[in-house]
Short mmCIF file of C-alpha atoms in Angstrom, two decimals:
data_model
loop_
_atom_site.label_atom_id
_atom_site.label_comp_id
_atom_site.label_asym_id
_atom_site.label_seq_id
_atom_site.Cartn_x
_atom_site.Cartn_y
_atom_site.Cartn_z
CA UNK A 1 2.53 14.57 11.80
CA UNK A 2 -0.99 12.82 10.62
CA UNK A 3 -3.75 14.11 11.83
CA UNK A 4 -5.12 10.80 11.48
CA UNK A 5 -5.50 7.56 9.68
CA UNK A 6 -6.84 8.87 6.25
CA UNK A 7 -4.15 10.93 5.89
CA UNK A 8 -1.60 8.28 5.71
CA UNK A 9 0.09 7.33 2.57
CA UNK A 10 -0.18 3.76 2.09
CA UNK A 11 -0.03 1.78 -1.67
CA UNK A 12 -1.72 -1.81 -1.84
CA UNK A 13 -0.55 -4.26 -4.06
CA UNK A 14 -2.04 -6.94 -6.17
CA UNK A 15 -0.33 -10.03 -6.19
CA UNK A 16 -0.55 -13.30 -7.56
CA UNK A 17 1.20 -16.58 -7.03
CA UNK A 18 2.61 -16.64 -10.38
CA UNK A 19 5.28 -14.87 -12.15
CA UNK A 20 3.56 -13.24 -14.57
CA UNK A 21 -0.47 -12.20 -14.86
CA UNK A 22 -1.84 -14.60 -17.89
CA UNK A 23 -2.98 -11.98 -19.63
CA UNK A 24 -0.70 -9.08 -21.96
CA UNK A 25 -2.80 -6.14 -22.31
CA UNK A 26 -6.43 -4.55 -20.69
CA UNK A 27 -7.96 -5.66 -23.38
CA UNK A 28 -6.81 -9.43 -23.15
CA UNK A 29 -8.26 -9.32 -19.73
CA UNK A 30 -11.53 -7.92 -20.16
CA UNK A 31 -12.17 -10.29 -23.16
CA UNK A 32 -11.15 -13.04 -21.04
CA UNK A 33 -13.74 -11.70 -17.96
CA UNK A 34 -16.23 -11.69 -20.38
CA UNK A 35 -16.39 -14.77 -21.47
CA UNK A 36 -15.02 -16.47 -18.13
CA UNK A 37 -18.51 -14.58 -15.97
CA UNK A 38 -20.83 -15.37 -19.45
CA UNK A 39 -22.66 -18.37 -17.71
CA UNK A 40 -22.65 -20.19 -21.43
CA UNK A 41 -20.76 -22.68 -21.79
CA UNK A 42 -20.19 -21.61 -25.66
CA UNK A 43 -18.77 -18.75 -24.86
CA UNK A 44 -15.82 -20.10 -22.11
CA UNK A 45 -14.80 -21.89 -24.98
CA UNK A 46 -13.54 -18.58 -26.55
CA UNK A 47 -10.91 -18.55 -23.82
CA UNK A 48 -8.41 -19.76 -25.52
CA UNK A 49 -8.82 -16.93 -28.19
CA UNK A 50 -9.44 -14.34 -25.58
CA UNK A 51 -5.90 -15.31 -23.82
CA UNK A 52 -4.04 -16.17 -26.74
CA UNK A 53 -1.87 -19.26 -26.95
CA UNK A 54 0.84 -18.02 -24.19
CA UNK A 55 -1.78 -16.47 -21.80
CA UNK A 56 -4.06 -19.72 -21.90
CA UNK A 57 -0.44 -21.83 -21.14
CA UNK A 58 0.10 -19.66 -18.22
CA UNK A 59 -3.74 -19.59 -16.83
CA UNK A 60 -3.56 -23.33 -17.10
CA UNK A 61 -0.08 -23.22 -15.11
CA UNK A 62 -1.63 -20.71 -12.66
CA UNK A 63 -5.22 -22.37 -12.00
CA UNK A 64 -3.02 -25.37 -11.18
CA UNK A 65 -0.78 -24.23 -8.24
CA UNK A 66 -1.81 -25.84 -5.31
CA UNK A 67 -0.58 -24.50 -2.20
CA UNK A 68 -1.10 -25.37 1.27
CA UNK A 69 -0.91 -21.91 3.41
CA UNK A 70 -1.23 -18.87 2.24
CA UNK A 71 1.52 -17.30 4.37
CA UNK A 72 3.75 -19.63 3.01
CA UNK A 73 4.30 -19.01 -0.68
CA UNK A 74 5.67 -16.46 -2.79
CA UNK A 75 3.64 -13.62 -4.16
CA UNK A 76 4.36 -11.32 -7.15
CA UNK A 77 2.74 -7.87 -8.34
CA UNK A 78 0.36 -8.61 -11.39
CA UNK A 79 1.39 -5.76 -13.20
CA UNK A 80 4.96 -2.96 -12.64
CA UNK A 81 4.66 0.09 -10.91
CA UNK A 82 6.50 3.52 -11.83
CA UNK A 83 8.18 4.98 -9.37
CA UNK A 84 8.83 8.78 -9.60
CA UNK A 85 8.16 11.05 -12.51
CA UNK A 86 10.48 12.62 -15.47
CA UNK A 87 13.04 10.88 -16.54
CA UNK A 88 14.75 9.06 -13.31
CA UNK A 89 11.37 7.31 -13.00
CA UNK A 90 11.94 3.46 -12.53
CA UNK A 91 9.05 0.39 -13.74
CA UNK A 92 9.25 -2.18 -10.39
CA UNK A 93 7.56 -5.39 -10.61
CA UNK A 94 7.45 -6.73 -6.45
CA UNK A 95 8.23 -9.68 -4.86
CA UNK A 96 7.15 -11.52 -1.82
CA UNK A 97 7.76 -14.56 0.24
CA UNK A 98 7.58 -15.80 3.63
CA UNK A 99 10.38 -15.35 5.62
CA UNK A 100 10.29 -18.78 7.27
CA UNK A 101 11.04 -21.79 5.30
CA UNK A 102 8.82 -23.69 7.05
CA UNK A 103 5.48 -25.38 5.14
CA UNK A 104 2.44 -27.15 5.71
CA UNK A 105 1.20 -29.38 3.35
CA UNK A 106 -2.03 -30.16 1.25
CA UNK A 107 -4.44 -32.00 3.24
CA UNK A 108 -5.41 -35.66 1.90
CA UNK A 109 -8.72 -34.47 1.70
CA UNK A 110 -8.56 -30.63 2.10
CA UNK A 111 -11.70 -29.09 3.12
CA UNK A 112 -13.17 -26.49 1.11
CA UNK A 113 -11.82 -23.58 3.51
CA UNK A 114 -8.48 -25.56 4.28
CA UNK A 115 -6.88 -22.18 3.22
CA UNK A 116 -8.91 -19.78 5.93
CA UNK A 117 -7.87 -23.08 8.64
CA UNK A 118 -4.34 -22.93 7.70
CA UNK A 119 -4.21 -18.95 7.53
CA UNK A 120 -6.04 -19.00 11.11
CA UNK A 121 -3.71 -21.56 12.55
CA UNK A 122 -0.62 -20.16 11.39
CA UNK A 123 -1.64 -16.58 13.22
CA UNK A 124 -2.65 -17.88 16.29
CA UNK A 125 1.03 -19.45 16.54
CA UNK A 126 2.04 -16.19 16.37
CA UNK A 127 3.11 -13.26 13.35
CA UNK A 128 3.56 -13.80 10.20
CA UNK A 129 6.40 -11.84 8.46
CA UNK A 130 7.26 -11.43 4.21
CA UNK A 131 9.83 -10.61 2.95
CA UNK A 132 10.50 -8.56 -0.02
#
């Protein structure tokens, strides 16, 4: 039994509503964050470079996903997990999506918080359930 809260052993996930994470490696990344948080122009330019041709293709693909609920599109860990050590260990990549197939859609003129309205509005219906 848990004495209390701390004690439980939980795992969060990082997720992404893409595939696959736009960049390969650690070091892809942090070049990318680099020049991405610079505040020069000149140095966003080095993106591209930073990403690599494939990683820059799926950034572009990723930054352009619009969706129009948050509860209601599919989610996918941005990098595999191990499970278990020696040699039955196992690499998972996760999965999620809502278990209803129903969906709002984009607002003619979305707000800038349309996301928090339709996140709000879908819990006050009532729960929200994903499925793995």
């Amino acid at each position: 039994m848990l004495k209390n809260e701390s004690d439980a052993m939980t795992q969060d996930f990082i997720m992404i509503n893409h595939p696959v994470f736009f960049a390969a490696d650690p070091a892809r990344y942090l070049s990318f964050v680099r020049d991405a948080d610079s505040g020069r122009f000149y140095r966003k330019l080095f993106i591209p470079f930073a990403l690599g041709a494939k990683g820059t293709l799926i950034a572009l693909e990723t930054g352009s996903t619009r969706i129009a609920n948050p509860l209601q599109t599919r989610y996918w860990s941005m990098v595999p997990y191990q499970l278990g050590d020696g040699p039955g260990r196992q690499a998972v990549k996760y999965s999620a999506r809502a278990c209803s197939a129903t969906g709002d859609t984009i607002p003619k003129r979305p707000a800038h918080d349309f996301l928090r309205d339709a996140l709000r509005n879908t819990l006050q219906r009532g729960d929200a359930c994903m499925d793995s």
